[in-house]
Coordinates of C-alpha atoms in Angstrom, one line a residue:
M1 CA 108.7 89.8 121.6
R2 CA 112.3 89.4 122.3
D3 CA 112.7 93.0 121.8
H4 CA 109.5 95.0 121.9
F5 CA 105.8 95.3 121.3
R6 CA 104.1 98.4 119.9
L7 CA 100.6 99.6 119.2
I8 CA 100.1 103.2 118.1
T9 CA 96.7 104.8 117.4
L10 CA 95.7 108.3 117.4
A11 CA 94.6 107.7 121.0
V12 CA 96.8 104.8 122.1
V13 CA 100.5 103.9 122.1
M14 CA 102.3 100.9 123.4
A15 CA 105.9 99.5 123.5
T16 CA 108.0 96.9 125.1
G17 CA 111.7 96.0 125.2
I18 CA 114.0 93.3 126.7
V19 CA 117.6 92.2 126.3
A20 CA 118.7 92.3 122.7
P21 CA 120.0 89.3 120.7
V22 CA 123.6 88.9 119.7
T23 CA 124.4 90.9 116.6
A24 CA 125.3 89.4 113.2
A25 CA 128.9 90.3 113.8
G26 CA 128.8 88.4 117.0
A27 CA 129.2 91.3 119.5
T28 CA 126.6 91.3 122.2
T29 CA 124.6 94.5 122.3
S30 CA 123.8 96.5 125.4
V31 CA 120.6 96.1 127.3
K32 CA 117.8 97.3 125.2
S33 CA 115.2 99.8 126.4
D34 CA 112.5 101.9 124.9
T35 CA 112.5 105.6 124.2
L36 CA 109.8 108.0 123.1
G37 CA 109.0 109.3 119.6
L38 CA 106.2 111.5 118.2
F39 CA 103.9 111.4 115.3
H40 CA 102.4 114.7 114.0
P41 CA 99.1 113.9 112.3
A42 CA 98.9 117.2 110.5
D43 CA 101.9 116.5 108.3
R44 CA 102.1 112.7 109.1
T45 CA 105.8 113.2 110.2
V46 CA 107.5 110.8 112.5
R47 CA 110.2 112.2 114.8
L48 CA 112.3 109.7 116.8
R49 CA 114.8 110.3 119.6
T50 CA 117.2 107.5 120.7
S51 CA 117.4 108.6 124.4
L52 CA 114.7 109.0 127.0
S53 CA 115.0 112.7 127.4
A54 CA 113.8 115.9 125.9
G55 CA 115.5 117.2 122.7
P56 CA 115.3 117.2 119.0
P57 CA 115.0 114.1 116.9
D58 CA 118.2 112.3 116.2
V59 CA 116.8 110.1 113.5
L60 CA 115.9 112.0 110.3
P61 CA 112.2 112.8 110.4
Y62 CA 110.1 111.2 107.8
V63 CA 106.5 111.0 106.6
I64 CA 104.3 107.8 106.7
G65 CA 101.1 106.9 105.1
V66 CA 98.3 109.3 104.1
S67 CA 95.7 111.2 106.1
G68 CA 93.7 108.8 108.3
D69 CA 96.3 106.1 108.4
V70 CA 97.3 104.9 111.9
P71 CA 101.0 104.7 112.7
V72 CA 102.3 101.4 114.2
V73 CA 105.7 100.4 115.5
G74 CA 107.4 97.1 115.9
D75 CA 110.4 94.9 115.3
W76 CA 109.2 93.4 112.1
N77 CA 112.5 91.5 111.2
G78 CA 113.9 90.5 114.6
D79 CA 117.0 92.7 114.3
G80 CA 116.4 94.2 117.7
V81 CA 115.5 97.7 116.4
D82 CA 111.9 98.8 115.8
G83 CA 110.7 99.8 112.5
T84 CA 107.5 101.7 111.7
G85 CA 104.5 101.5 109.5
Y86 CA 100.8 102.2 109.3
Y87 CA 97.4 100.6 109.4
R88 CA 94.8 101.7 106.8
N89 CA 91.4 101.3 108.3
S90 CA 89.5 101.7 105.0
D91 CA 90.8 98.5 103.6
H92 CA 92.3 97.0 106.9
T93 CA 95.7 96.7 105.5
F94 CA 99.1 96.9 107.3
H95 CA 102.1 98.6 105.6
L96 CA 105.3 97.9 107.5
R97 CA 108.8 99.0 106.9
D98 CA 112.0 97.7 108.5
V99 CA 114.1 100.8 107.8
L100 CA 113.4 104.0 109.7
D101 CA 112.6 106.0 106.7
T102 CA 109.9 106.0 103.9
T103 CA 112.0 106.2 100.8
G104 CA 111.2 102.7 99.6
P105 CA 108.3 100.3 99.5
S106 CA 106.9 98.6 102.5
D107 CA 108.7 95.4 103.5
H108 CA 105.5 93.8 104.6
A109 CA 102.2 94.9 103.1
F110 CA 99.0 92.7 103.5
V111 CA 95.4 92.6 104.3
A112 CA 94.4 91.7 108.0
D113 CA 91.8 89.1 107.1
F114 CA 90.1 89.2 110.5
A115 CA 89.8 93.0 110.6
L116 CA 86.8 95.2 110.0
P117 CA 86.5 99.0 109.6
G118 CA 86.6 100.7 113.0
D119 CA 89.2 98.1 114.4
V120 CA 92.2 99.5 116.3
P121 CA 95.6 98.0 115.4
V122 CA 97.5 96.2 118.1
I123 CA 101.2 95.1 117.7
G124 CA 103.1 92.7 119.8
D125 CA 105.4 89.7 120.0
W126 CA 102.7 87.2 121.0
D127 CA 104.8 84.1 120.6
G128 CA 108.2 85.3 121.8
D129 CA 110.1 84.7 118.6
G130 CA 111.7 88.2 118.6
R131 CA 109.4 89.6 115.8
D132 CA 106.2 91.5 116.3
G133 CA 103.0 90.2 115.1
I134 CA 99.8 92.1 114.3
G135 CA 96.3 92.3 115.6
T136 CA 93.3 94.4 116.2
Y137 CA 90.8 95.3 119.0
R138 CA 87.2 95.8 117.9
P139 CA 85.4 98.3 120.1
S140 CA 82.0 97.1 118.8
D141 CA 82.4 93.6 120.3
L142 CA 85.3 94.3 122.8
T143 CA 87.4 91.5 121.2
F144 CA 91.1 91.1 120.5
R145 CA 92.1 89.3 117.4
L146 CA 95.9 88.7 117.2
R147 CA 98.2 87.0 114.6
N148 CA 101.8 85.9 115.2
L149 CA 102.9 86.5 111.6
R150 CA 103.1 89.6 109.5
N151 CA 100.9 88.5 106.6
S152 CA 97.3 87.7 105.7
G153 CA 95.7 84.9 107.5
P154 CA 93.4 84.0 110.4
A155 CA 93.9 85.2 114.0
D156 CA 95.9 82.9 116.3
Y157 CA 94.2 84.3 119.3
Q158 CA 90.7 85.7 119.8
F159 CA 89.1 86.7 123.0
A160 CA 86.9 89.3 124.6
S161 CA 88.1 91.8 127.1
G162 CA 87.1 95.3 128.5
A163 CA 84.2 97.6 128.5
A164 CA 82.8 100.3 126.3
G165 CA 85.3 103.2 125.9
D166 CA 88.4 101.1 126.9
K167 CA 91.6 101.5 124.8
P168 CA 93.7 98.5 124.1
V169 CA 97.4 98.3 125.3
A170 CA 100.0 95.6 125.0
G171 CA 103.4 94.6 126.4
D172 CA 105.4 92.2 128.3
W173 CA 104.2 92.7 131.8
N174 CA 106.0 89.9 133.6
G175 CA 109.4 89.7 131.7
D176 CA 108.7 86.3 130.0
G177 CA 109.7 87.5 126.6
K178 CA 106.1 87.4 125.2
D179 CA 103.7 90.2 124.9
S180 CA 100.2 90.1 126.1
V181 CA 97.4 92.7 126.2
G182 CA 95.5 95.0 128.6
L183 CA 93.1 97.9 128.6
F184 CA 93.3 101.6 129.6
R185 CA 90.2 103.4 130.9
P186 CA 90.6 107.0 129.8
G187 CA 88.0 108.4 132.2
T188 CA 89.7 107.1 135.3
G189 CA 93.3 106.6 134.2
N190 CA 93.0 103.0 135.2
F191 CA 95.1 100.2 133.6
H192 CA 94.0 96.6 133.5
L193 CA 96.9 94.3 132.3
R194 CA 96.7 90.5 131.9
N195 CA 99.7 88.2 131.4
A196 CA 97.8 85.7 129.3
L197 CA 96.3 86.0 125.8
S198 CA 92.8 85.1 126.9
S199 CA 89.8 86.5 128.7
G200 CA 90.1 86.7 132.5
A201 CA 90.9 88.8 135.5
S202 CA 93.7 91.4 135.4
N203 CA 97.1 90.5 136.8
Y204 CA 97.8 94.2 137.4
A205 CA 95.0 96.8 137.9
F206 CA 95.9 100.3 139.1
D207 CA 95.4 104.0 138.5
H208 CA 98.4 105.8 137.0
P209 CA 99.1 108.6 139.5
R210 CA 100.0 111.1 136.7
V211 CA 97.0 110.5 134.3
D212 CA 94.2 113.0 133.7
P213 CA 91.2 112.5 131.4
G214 CA 92.3 112.9 127.7
D215 CA 95.9 111.7 128.4
L216 CA 97.3 109.0 126.1
P217 CA 98.7 105.7 127.4
V218 CA 102.3 104.9 126.5
I219 CA 103.8 101.5 127.3
G220 CA 107.5 100.7 127.2
D221 CA 110.4 99.0 128.8
W222 CA 111.9 102.3 129.9
D223 CA 114.8 100.9 132.1
G224 CA 115.8 97.9 130.1
D225 CA 114.7 95.3 132.8
G226 CA 112.6 93.3 130.3
I227 CA 109.3 94.4 131.8
D228 CA 107.0 96.9 130.2
T229 CA 105.4 99.6 132.4
A230 CA 102.8 102.3 132.0
G231 CA 103.4 105.8 130.9
A232 CA 101.2 108.7 129.8
Y233 CA 101.5 111.6 127.4
R234 CA 99.5 114.8 128.1
N235 CA 99.0 116.7 124.9
S236 CA 97.8 119.9 126.6
S237 CA 101.2 120.4 128.4
R238 CA 103.2 118.1 126.0
T239 CA 104.4 116.2 129.1
F240 CA 105.5 112.6 129.1
T241 CA 105.6 110.6 132.3
A242 CA 106.7 106.9 132.7
L243 CA 106.4 104.7 135.7
A244 CA 109.1 102.2 137.0
A245 CA 106.5 99.6 137.8
N246 CA 102.9 98.7 137.2
N247 CA 101.2 99.9 140.3
A248 CA 99.8 103.1 141.7
T249 CA 102.6 103.9 144.0
A250 CA 105.5 103.2 141.5
A251 CA 108.3 105.8 141.2
V252 CA 108.5 108.0 138.2
T253 CA 111.3 106.8 135.9
A254 CA 111.1 109.6 133.4
S255 CA 109.2 112.9 133.1
Y256 CA 109.8 115.7 130.6
V257 CA 108.2 118.1 128.1
T258 CA 108.5 117.2 124.5
G259 CA 106.6 117.6 121.2
S260 CA 104.1 120.1 119.8
S261 CA 100.4 120.6 119.8
G262 CA 98.5 117.6 118.4
D263 CA 101.4 115.2 118.6
Q264 CA 100.8 111.5 119.3
P265 CA 103.5 109.5 121.2
L266 CA 105.3 106.6 119.7
A267 CA 107.3 104.2 121.9
G268 CA 110.1 101.9 120.7
D269 CA 113.8 101.1 120.6
W270 CA 115.3 103.0 117.7
R271 CA 118.9 102.4 118.8
L272 CA 121.3 100.2 116.8
D273 CA 123.4 99.0 119.8
V274 CA 126.3 97.8 117.9
A275 CA 129.8 99.2 118.6
D276 CA 131.3 100.8 115.5
P277 CA 128.6 99.7 113.1
D278 CA 129.6 99.2 109.5
P279 CA 127.7 100.7 106.5
A280 CA 125.5 97.7 106.0
Q281 CA 124.4 97.5 109.7
L282 CA 123.6 101.2 109.8
A283 CA 121.7 101.2 106.4
R284 CA 119.5 98.3 107.4
V285 CA 118.2 100.3 110.3
Y286 CA 118.4 104.0 109.3
G287 CA 118.8 103.9 105.5
F288 CA 121.0 106.0 103.2
Y289 CA 121.4 109.7 103.3
A290 CA 119.6 112.0 100.9
D291 CA 121.4 115.2 100.0
P292 CA 119.1 118.1 101.3
A293 CA 120.8 120.2 98.6
G294 CA 120.3 117.7 95.9
H295 CA 119.6 119.0 92.4
A296 CA 116.0 117.7 92.3
T297 CA 115.2 119.0 95.8
Q298 CA 116.5 122.5 94.9
W299 CA 114.6 122.6 91.7
V300 CA 111.3 121.6 93.4
A301 CA 111.8 124.2 96.2
A302 CA 112.4 126.9 93.5
N303 CA 109.6 125.8 91.2
S304 CA 106.7 124.7 93.5
G305 CA 104.1 126.0 91.0
D306 CA 105.4 124.0 88.1
P307 CA 103.1 121.0 87.4
R308 CA 106.2 118.8 87.2
A309 CA 107.2 119.6 90.8
G310 CA 104.6 117.2 92.3
P311 CA 105.8 114.1 90.5
I312 CA 109.5 115.0 91.0
R313 CA 109.0 115.6 94.7
Q314 CA 107.2 112.4 95.0
S315 CA 109.6 110.2 93.1
I316 CA 113.1 111.7 93.1
A317 CA 113.6 114.7 95.4
G318 CA 114.6 113.5 98.9
R319 CA 115.4 110.0 97.7
P320 CA 118.7 108.7 99.0
G321 CA 121.4 108.6 96.5
A322 CA 125.1 109.5 95.8
S323 CA 126.6 112.9 96.0
W324 CA 129.4 113.4 93.4
F325 CA 132.6 115.2 94.3
G326 CA 135.2 116.5 91.8
N327 CA 137.2 119.6 90.8
W328 CA 134.0 121.7 91.2
S329 CA 133.7 120.9 94.9
G330 CA 136.0 123.6 96.3
D331 CA 138.0 122.5 99.3
I332 CA 137.5 118.8 99.1
Y333 CA 138.2 118.1 102.7
D334 CA 135.7 120.6 103.9
A335 CA 133.1 119.6 101.3
V336 CA 133.3 115.8 102.2
D337 CA 133.6 116.3 105.9
A338 CA 130.4 118.5 106.0
Y339 CA 128.4 116.0 103.9
V340 CA 129.6 113.0 105.9
S341 CA 128.9 114.8 109.2
A342 CA 125.4 115.6 108.2
A343 CA 124.7 112.0 107.4
E344 CA 126.4 110.9 110.7
A345 CA 124.2 113.2 112.7
V346 CA 121.1 111.2 111.7
H347 CA 122.8 107.8 111.7
Q348 CA 122.5 107.4 108.0
V349 CA 125.0 106.1 105.4
P350 CA 126.3 108.6 102.9
I351 CA 127.0 107.4 99.3
I352 CA 129.8 109.5 97.8
V353 CA 131.6 109.4 94.5
A354 CA 135.1 110.5 93.8
Y355 CA 135.2 111.7 90.2
N356 CA 138.4 113.6 89.6
I357 CA 140.8 111.3 87.9
P358 CA 143.1 113.0 85.4
G359 CA 141.8 112.7 81.8
R360 CA 138.3 112.0 83.2
D361 CA 135.7 110.6 80.8
C362 CA 138.3 110.3 78.0
G363 CA 137.7 114.0 77.2
G364 CA 134.0 113.4 76.7
A365 CA 131.0 115.3 78.0
S366 CA 132.2 114.9 81.6
G367 CA 135.8 115.5 80.8
G368 CA 138.2 117.2 83.2
G369 CA 139.7 116.0 86.4
A370 CA 142.8 116.8 88.4
G371 CA 145.6 118.4 86.5
S372 CA 148.3 115.9 87.3
P373 CA 148.8 112.6 89.1
T374 CA 150.4 114.4 92.0
A375 CA 147.4 116.8 92.2
Y376 CA 145.1 113.8 92.2
R377 CA 146.9 112.1 95.0
E378 CA 146.7 115.2 97.1
W379 CA 143.0 115.6 96.3
I380 CA 142.0 112.0 97.1
D381 CA 144.0 112.1 100.3
D382 CA 142.0 115.1 101.4
F383 CA 138.8 113.5 100.3
A384 CA 139.6 110.4 102.4
A385 CA 140.5 112.5 105.4
G386 CA 137.1 114.2 105.1
V387 CA 135.5 110.8 105.4
G388 CA 137.8 109.7 108.3
D389 CA 136.9 106.3 109.8
R390 CA 133.1 107.0 109.5
P391 CA 130.7 104.7 107.7
A392 CA 130.3 105.5 104.0
L393 CA 130.0 103.9 100.6
V394 CA 132.7 105.4 98.3
I395 CA 132.5 104.9 94.6
I396 CA 136.0 105.2 93.1
E397 CA 136.1 107.0 89.7
P398 CA 133.3 105.9 87.5
D399 CA 134.4 104.7 84.0
A400 CA 138.1 105.2 84.9
L401 CA 138.9 101.5 84.4
A402 CA 136.5 100.8 81.6
Q403 CA 138.3 103.7 79.7
A404 CA 141.7 102.3 80.7
H405 CA 142.7 101.2 77.2
S406 CA 144.9 102.4 74.4
G407 CA 142.1 103.9 72.5
C408 CA 141.5 106.4 75.3
I409 CA 145.1 106.5 76.8
P410 CA 147.5 105.7 74.0
D411 CA 150.7 106.1 76.1
S412 CA 151.5 102.9 78.0
G413 CA 153.1 104.9 80.8
D414 CA 150.0 107.0 81.2
L415 CA 147.9 103.9 81.1
Q416 CA 149.8 102.3 83.9
T417 CA 149.4 105.6 85.9
R418 CA 145.7 105.3 85.6
F419 CA 145.8 101.9 87.3
D420 CA 148.2 103.2 89.9
L421 CA 146.0 106.1 90.8
I422 CA 143.0 103.9 91.2
R423 CA 145.0 101.6 93.5
Y424 CA 146.1 104.8 95.4
A425 CA 142.6 106.0 95.8
I426 CA 141.4 102.7 97.1
N427 CA 144.1 102.6 99.7
A428 CA 143.5 106.2 100.8
F429 CA 140.4 105.1 102.8
G430 CA 140.2 103.2 105.9
G431 CA 138.0 102.6 108.9
H432 CA 134.3 102.1 108.1
A433 CA 134.5 103.7 104.6
W434 CA 133.8 100.9 102.1
T435 CA 135.3 101.6 98.8
Y436 CA 134.0 100.2 95.5
A437 CA 136.1 100.4 92.3
D438 CA 134.1 101.0 89.3
G439 CA 133.6 97.9 87.2
G440 CA 131.7 99.2 84.2
N441 CA 128.4 97.6 83.1
A442 CA 127.0 94.4 81.6
N443 CA 127.6 95.4 78.0
W444 CA 130.8 97.3 77.9
W445 CA 133.7 94.9 78.5
S446 CA 133.5 91.2 79.3
A447 CA 133.6 90.2 83.0
E448 CA 136.9 88.5 82.3
E449 CA 138.5 91.6 80.9
M450 CA 137.1 93.9 83.6
S451 CA 138.3 91.5 86.3
A452 CA 141.8 91.7 84.9
R453 CA 141.7 95.5 85.0
L454 CA 140.2 95.6 88.6
T455 CA 142.9 93.2 89.7
R456 CA 145.6 95.3 88.1
A457 CA 144.1 98.4 89.9
G458 CA 144.3 96.8 93.4
V459 CA 140.7 95.8 93.9
A460 CA 141.9 93.3 96.4
D461 CA 142.2 96.2 98.8
A462 CA 138.7 97.6 98.1
R463 CA 135.5 96.5 99.7
G464 CA 134.1 95.6 96.3
V465 CA 133.0 96.7 92.8
A466 CA 130.4 99.2 91.6
I467 CA 128.4 97.9 88.6
N468 CA 126.2 99.9 86.1
V469 CA 127.1 103.3 87.3
S470 CA 125.3 106.0 85.3
N471 CA 124.0 103.2 83.0
F472 CA 120.7 101.5 82.4
Y473 CA 120.9 97.7 82.5
T474 CA 118.4 95.9 84.6
T475 CA 119.2 94.6 88.0
A476 CA 118.9 91.1 86.7
Q477 CA 121.4 91.8 83.9
S478 CA 123.7 93.6 86.2
T479 CA 123.5 90.8 88.7
T480 CA 124.6 88.3 86.1
Y481 CA 127.5 90.5 85.2
G482 CA 128.3 91.2 88.8
D483 CA 128.3 87.5 89.8
A484 CA 130.8 87.0 87.0
I485 CA 133.0 89.9 88.3
R486 CA 132.8 88.5 91.8
A487 CA 133.9 85.1 90.5
G488 CA 136.9 86.8 88.8
V489 CA 138.1 89.1 91.7
G490 CA 136.5 87.6 94.8
K491 CA 134.8 90.8 95.9
P492 CA 131.1 91.8 96.5
Y493 CA 129.5 94.4 94.3
L494 CA 126.8 97.0 94.4
I495 CA 124.5 98.1 91.4
D496 CA 123.5 101.5 90.4
T497 CA 119.6 101.2 90.0
S498 CA 118.9 104.9 89.6
R499 CA 117.8 104.6 85.9
N500 CA 117.6 100.9 85.3
G501 CA 113.9 100.4 85.6
A502 CA 113.4 99.6 81.9
G503 CA 116.8 98.2 80.9
G504 CA 119.4 99.6 78.5
T505 CA 120.4 99.2 74.9
P506 CA 124.1 98.6 74.0
G507 CA 125.6 101.9 72.8
D508 CA 122.7 104.0 73.9
W509 CA 124.3 105.6 77.0
C510 CA 123.3 109.3 76.7
N511 CA 119.9 110.2 78.0
P512 CA 118.1 107.4 76.2
A513 CA 114.3 107.8 75.8
S514 CA 113.8 104.3 77.3
A515 CA 115.3 105.1 80.7
R516 CA 113.1 104.8 83.8
L517 CA 113.7 105.0 87.5
G518 CA 114.9 101.8 89.2
A519 CA 114.5 100.4 92.7
P520 CA 115.3 103.0 95.4
S521 CA 118.5 102.6 97.5
K522 CA 118.6 99.7 99.8
V523 CA 120.7 96.9 101.3
G524 CA 120.8 93.9 98.9
S525 CA 119.2 90.6 99.9
G526 CA 121.1 88.4 97.5
G527 CA 123.4 89.0 94.6
A528 CA 124.4 92.6 95.0
E529 CA 125.5 93.9 98.4
F530 CA 123.7 97.1 97.8
L531 CA 121.2 98.5 95.3
V532 CA 121.8 102.3 95.3
W533 CA 121.2 105.4 93.2
V534 CA 124.7 106.4 92.2
K535 CA 123.7 108.6 89.1
V536 CA 121.8 111.6 90.2
A537 CA 118.3 111.0 88.7
G538 CA 117.3 113.8 86.4
D539 CA 120.9 115.0 85.7
S540 CA 121.9 115.0 82.1
D541 CA 124.5 112.6 80.7
G542 CA 125.5 115.3 78.2
P543 CA 123.9 117.3 75.3
C544 CA 122.6 114.3 73.6
G545 CA 119.8 111.8 73.4
I546 CA 116.6 113.3 74.6
G547 CA 118.8 115.8 76.6
A548 CA 119.9 117.7 73.6
G549 CA 121.4 121.1 74.7
I550 CA 121.6 120.1 78.4
P551 CA 125.3 119.9 79.6
A552 CA 126.5 116.9 81.6
G553 CA 125.6 117.0 85.3
T554 CA 122.9 119.6 84.8
F555 CA 119.5 118.8 86.3
S556 CA 116.6 118.9 83.8
P557 CA 112.9 118.6 85.0
A558 CA 112.1 117.2 81.6
L559 CA 114.6 114.4 82.0
A560 CA 113.4 113.8 85.5
V561 CA 109.7 113.5 84.5
H562 CA 110.7 111.2 81.6
L563 CA 112.4 108.9 84.1
I564 CA 109.2 108.8 86.2
N565 CA 106.5 108.3 83.5
G566 CA 108.2 108.2 80.1
S567 CA 106.6 111.5 78.9

């Protein structure tokens, strides 16, 4: 592939890497090279590090698959950064995800039509198009079956190679931008690598000088020269060693201790080599940040024996979504800075909500806010300083513009102050913090009316508009409304999908029985710029609907389970 090949099994790992393409923004990336990650079978956790050195993971660890699934790594979408996935031998299916997390469904899930139980997955860019294809090696007939695309269909290449006990490897051995295959002989530490996708003699045959029986092969472009070379991981001592060339006398290019007992090595390029990436670029690779102190996560930790803990852990706890900040947050600079810094440390994008406008929620269940316009300006300045110029999605004051009317704010001067404060908040942020002024939902005000309010509040200086925050209208309904808003103000929009899985009913805004979880947070692929969980799933809208007696903003396991399964 233009970027990298990977195969990972419980006994075999491979990777490649060459010069990366030009980024979407047009800035050329640095030379691409592979680094080492680890998969721990006992808990199925992937731990990735973006430099070829010992140390803790700097991509947030995550779980893939179920027991028995085989992890795989590859550049599935051609963005120059590897994703992960797994191969399920029982039904010979591949499940591949572009983002380096597992908080959403697979981006590519399909049956490998040519595979049988017992096959070993093999991943590589067989045709040099910059995207990894899939394949298998069948030990029973010593045959490779490889497919260029990431979907069901026949093998594009099929040929026999190797001997009993050999392990398949793959990589770009000659730097031509295409991956081919090879074999590793565990008993001798011998590699046999061939440049062509066909049977025949090896182009490179050598003993790795640092391999003992039981070591695992690891293949990667460790130095960014476009050629993949052999490496090995010794589980007994947790030592990784990589060679600079594919021969027995090659120099060692890296050697260090890493991992824990039972770990399996993963090789890939996990780095987004873009100078000053924006939130969309980061989120496509590393995803959105999930608050480790989120309400659902805290409840599950404190109530592990509750039968509701399992479903909540599976469907809500640990899912990326927004963290809300208001007059309950203490020192707002410290609170925001700490949160954004935690997301920054794992390369993820925080979603944060500023919710402290004076007269918040028109005095309703979420009423409160800053005590004066002056106090609000000071607060939002400190909020923005906590973000700095770091990537973030910032939702500005949900409902504040939808409630900017004489029925809620009778005094015309106070009403103008509301618009002025939203304008001030939008302009408080800079750098890579993308601000979204709240634009109501599909059944509150017309798109024409809301566009006028957004314009009056200075949306021209914002990144865009937030649609459906804390509401329930489907993504399709919200997209229709959002498209009309975009036509009115010339700005992109995001949609809150946290509770819109079953749609909403006009007027039924408070803990409706019909609410269900919607699509998890992700970068949009048309229509909305982002689909994200803004409302905290499981938090009450107020002491009403099926949440009678539960104050606004309070987590309820009953509400959470109802969002999951309707019971």
